Tab-separated table of C-alpha atoms in Angstrom:
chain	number	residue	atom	x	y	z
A	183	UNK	CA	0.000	0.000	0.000
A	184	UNK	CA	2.591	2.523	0.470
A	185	UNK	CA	4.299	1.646	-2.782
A	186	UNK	CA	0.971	3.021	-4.057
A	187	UNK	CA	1.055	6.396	-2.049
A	188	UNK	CA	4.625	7.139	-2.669
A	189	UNK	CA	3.983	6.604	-6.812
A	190	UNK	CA	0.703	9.061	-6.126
A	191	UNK	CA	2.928	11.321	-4.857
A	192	UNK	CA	5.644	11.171	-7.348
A	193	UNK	CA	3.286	11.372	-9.714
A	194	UNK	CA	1.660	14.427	-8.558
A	195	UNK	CA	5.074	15.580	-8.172
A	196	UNK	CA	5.667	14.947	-11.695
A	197	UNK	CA	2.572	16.248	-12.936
A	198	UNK	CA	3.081	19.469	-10.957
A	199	UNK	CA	6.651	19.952	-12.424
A	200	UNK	CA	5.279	19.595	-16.347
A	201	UNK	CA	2.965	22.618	-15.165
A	202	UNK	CA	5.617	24.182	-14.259
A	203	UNK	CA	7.875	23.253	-17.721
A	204	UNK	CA	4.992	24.520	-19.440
A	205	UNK	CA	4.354	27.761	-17.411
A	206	UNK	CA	8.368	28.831	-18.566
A	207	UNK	CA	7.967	27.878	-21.755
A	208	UNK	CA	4.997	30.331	-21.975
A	209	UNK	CA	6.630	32.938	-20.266
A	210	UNK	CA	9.860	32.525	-22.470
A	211	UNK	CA	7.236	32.737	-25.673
A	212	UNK	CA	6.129	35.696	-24.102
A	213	UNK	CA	9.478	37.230	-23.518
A	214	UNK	CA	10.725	36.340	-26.938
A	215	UNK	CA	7.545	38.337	-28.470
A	216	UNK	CA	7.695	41.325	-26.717
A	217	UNK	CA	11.429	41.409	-27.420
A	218	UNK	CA	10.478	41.204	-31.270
A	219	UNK	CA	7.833	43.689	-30.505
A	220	UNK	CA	10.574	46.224	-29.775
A	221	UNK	CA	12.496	45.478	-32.238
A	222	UNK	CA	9.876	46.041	-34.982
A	223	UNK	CA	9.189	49.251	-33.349
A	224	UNK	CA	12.684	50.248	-33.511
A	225	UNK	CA	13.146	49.661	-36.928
A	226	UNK	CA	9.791	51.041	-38.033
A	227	UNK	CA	10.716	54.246	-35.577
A	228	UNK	CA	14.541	54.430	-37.717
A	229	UNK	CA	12.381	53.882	-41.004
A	230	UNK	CA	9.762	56.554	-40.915
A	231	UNK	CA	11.685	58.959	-38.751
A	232	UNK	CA	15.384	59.034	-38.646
A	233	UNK	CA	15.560	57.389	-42.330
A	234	UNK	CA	13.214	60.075	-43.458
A	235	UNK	CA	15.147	62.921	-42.639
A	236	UNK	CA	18.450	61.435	-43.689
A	237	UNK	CA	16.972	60.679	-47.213
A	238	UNK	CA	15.834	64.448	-47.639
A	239	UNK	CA	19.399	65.595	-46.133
A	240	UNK	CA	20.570	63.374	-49.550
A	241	UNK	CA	18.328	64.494	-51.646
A	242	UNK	CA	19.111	68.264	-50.788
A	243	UNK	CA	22.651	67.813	-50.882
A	244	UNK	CA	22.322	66.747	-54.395
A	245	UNK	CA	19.988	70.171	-55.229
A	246	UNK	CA	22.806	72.005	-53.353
A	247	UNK	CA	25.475	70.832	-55.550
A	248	UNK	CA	23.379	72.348	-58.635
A	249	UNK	CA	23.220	75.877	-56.926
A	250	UNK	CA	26.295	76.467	-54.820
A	251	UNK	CA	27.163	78.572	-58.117
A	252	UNK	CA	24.393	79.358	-59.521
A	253	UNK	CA	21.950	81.215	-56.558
A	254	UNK	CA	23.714	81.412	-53.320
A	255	UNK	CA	20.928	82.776	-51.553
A	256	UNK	CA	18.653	79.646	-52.677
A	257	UNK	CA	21.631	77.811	-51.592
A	258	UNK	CA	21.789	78.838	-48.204
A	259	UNK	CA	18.116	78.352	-47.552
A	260	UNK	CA	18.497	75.571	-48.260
A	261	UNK	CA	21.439	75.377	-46.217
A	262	UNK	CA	18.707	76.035	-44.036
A	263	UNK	CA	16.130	73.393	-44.371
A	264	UNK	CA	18.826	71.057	-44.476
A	265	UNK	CA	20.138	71.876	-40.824
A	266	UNK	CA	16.410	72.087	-39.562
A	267	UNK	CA	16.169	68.076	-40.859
A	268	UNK	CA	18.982	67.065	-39.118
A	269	UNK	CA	18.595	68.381	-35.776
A	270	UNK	CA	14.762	66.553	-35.990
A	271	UNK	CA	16.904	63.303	-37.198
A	272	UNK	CA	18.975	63.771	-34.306
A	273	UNK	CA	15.876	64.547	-32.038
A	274	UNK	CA	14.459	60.981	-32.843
A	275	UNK	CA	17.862	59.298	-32.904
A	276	UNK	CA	18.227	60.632	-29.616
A	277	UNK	CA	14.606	59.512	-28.588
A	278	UNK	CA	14.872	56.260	-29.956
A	279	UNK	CA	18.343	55.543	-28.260
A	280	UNK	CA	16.991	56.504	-24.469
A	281	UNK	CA	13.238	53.977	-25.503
A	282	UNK	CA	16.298	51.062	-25.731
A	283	UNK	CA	18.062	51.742	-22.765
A	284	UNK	CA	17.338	55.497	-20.976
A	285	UNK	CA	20.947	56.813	-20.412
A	286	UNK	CA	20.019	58.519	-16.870
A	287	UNK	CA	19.095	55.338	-15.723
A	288	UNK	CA	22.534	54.423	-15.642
A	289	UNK	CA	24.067	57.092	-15.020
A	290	UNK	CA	21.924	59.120	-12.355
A	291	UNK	CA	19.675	56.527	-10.997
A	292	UNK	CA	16.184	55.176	-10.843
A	293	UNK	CA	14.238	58.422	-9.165
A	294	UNK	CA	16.058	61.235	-11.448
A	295	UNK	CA	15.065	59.035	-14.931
A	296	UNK	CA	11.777	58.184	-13.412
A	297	UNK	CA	11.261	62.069	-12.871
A	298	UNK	CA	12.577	62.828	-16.181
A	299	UNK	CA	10.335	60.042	-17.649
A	300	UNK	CA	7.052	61.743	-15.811
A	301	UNK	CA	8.377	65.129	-17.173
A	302	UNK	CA	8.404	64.164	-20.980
A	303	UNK	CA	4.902	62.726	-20.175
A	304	UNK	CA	3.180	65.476	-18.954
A	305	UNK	CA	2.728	63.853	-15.185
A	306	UNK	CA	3.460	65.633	-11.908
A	307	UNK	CA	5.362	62.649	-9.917
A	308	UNK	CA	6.927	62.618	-6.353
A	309	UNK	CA	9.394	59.957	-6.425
A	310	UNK	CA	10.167	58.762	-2.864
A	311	UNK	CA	13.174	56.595	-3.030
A	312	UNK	CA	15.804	56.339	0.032
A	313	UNK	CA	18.957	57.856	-0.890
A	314	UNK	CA	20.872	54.917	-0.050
A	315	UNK	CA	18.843	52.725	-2.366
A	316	UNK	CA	21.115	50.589	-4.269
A	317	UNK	CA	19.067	48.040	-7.066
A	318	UNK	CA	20.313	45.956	-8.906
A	319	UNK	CA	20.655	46.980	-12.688
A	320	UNK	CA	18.175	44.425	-13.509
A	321	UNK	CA	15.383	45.578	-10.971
A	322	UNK	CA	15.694	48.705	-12.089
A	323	UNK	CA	15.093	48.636	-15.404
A	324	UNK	CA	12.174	46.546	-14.925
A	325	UNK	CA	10.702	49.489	-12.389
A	326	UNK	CA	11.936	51.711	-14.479
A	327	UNK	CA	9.788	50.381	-17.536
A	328	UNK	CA	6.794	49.383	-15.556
A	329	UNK	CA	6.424	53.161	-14.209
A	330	UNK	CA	7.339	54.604	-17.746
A	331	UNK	CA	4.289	52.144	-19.099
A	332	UNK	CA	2.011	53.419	-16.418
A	333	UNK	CA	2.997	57.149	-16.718
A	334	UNK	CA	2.258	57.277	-20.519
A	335	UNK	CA	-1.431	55.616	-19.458
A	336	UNK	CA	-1.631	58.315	-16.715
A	337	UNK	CA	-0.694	61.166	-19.659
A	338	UNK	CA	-2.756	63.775	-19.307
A	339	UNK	CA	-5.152	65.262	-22.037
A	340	UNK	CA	-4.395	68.797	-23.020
A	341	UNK	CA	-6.332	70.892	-19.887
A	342	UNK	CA	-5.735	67.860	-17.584
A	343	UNK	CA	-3.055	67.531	-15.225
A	344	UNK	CA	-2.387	63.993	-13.567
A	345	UNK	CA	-0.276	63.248	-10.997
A	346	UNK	CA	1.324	60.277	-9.314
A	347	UNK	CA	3.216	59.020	-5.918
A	348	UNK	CA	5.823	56.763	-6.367
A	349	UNK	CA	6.993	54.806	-3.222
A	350	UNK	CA	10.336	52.488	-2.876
A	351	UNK	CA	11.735	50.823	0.035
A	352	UNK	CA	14.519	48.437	-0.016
C-alpha cells in the first residue's frame, strides 16, 4: 500500500513539475515576443523617422550641388532646411536611443530618470526613493519600464493635469 502512495505522490510531483515546464515555456514565448515587438518598433521608428530625414538631407545635398554657383541665396536656404532636418533626425535618434536603454538610468539613478520620464509625459510625480537605495541593474530597469508604461497611461489630455506618488523601500 505505500508503494501506491509514494507513486501518487511522485506522480503528482511529476505532474506538478510539467505545469511548471509549461508555465516557462509560456513565459519565455512571451518574452521572446515582446522582445520582437521592440524590435519592430525600432526599426519602423529608424524607417519613418530618422531614415526620413536622412533621405531628404541626400536628396538636398544633391539640389545644393546644382546651386552652390548658380543662386547662393537659394543655396543657403536651403542650407537652411537642411540643418532644420537634421537636428529633428537627431531629435528621434536621440529619442529612440533613451526607448532602448534610458541613459540617466545608468548614469543618475532610478528616481532622477523616473522624474525625467514623468516630465516628458506630462505627469506631476513625487518619487520617494531612500537615498541609499542601491538596485540591482536588472530591478531597475524593470521598475523603471513598468512606471514609464504606467505614466504614458496616466498622460494627461491637453487641460488635464495627472499626478502620481511613487513609493520604494529596499
Amino acid at each position: 500500500m505505500s508503494d501506491s502512495v509514494s507513486g501518487e505522490q511522485l506522480q503528482d510531483l511529476v505532474d506538478r513539475l510539467q505545469g511548471e515546464v509549461a508555465d516557462l515555456r509560456r513565459s519565455r514565448r512571451r518574452l521572446v515576443e515582446a522582445a520582437d515587438a521592440d524590435r519592430r518598433a525600432i526599426e519602423r521608428a529608424l524607417h519613418d523617422g530618422v531614415q526620413q530625414y536622412l533621405v531628404a538631407i541626400a536628396v538636398d545635398l544633391r539640389r545644393l550641388a546644382g546651386l552652390v554657383d548658380d543662386d547662393p541665396a537659394a543655396a543657403n536656404a536651403l542650407l537652411d532646411e537642411m540643418a532644420a532636418y537634421l537636428r529633428e533626425a537627431l531629435t528621434e535618434a536621440t529619442a529612440l536611443a533613451q526607448k532602448v536603454y534610458p541613459p540617466l538610468l545608468e548614469g543618475r539613478g532610478f528616481a532622477t530618470s523616473l522624474r525625467s520620464a514623468a516630465e516628458s509625459a506630462g505627469v506631476t510625480v513625487l518619487v520617494d526613493v531612500p537615498a541609499d537605495a542601491d538596485y540591482p541593474p536588472e530591478i531597475s530597469v524593470a521598475l523603471y519600464w513598468s512606471c514609464v508604461a504606467a505614466l504614458s497611461s496616466a498622460s494627461p489630455g491637453p487641460r488635464q493635469r495627472s499626478s502620481c506618488v511613487t513609493r520604494m523601500t529596499p
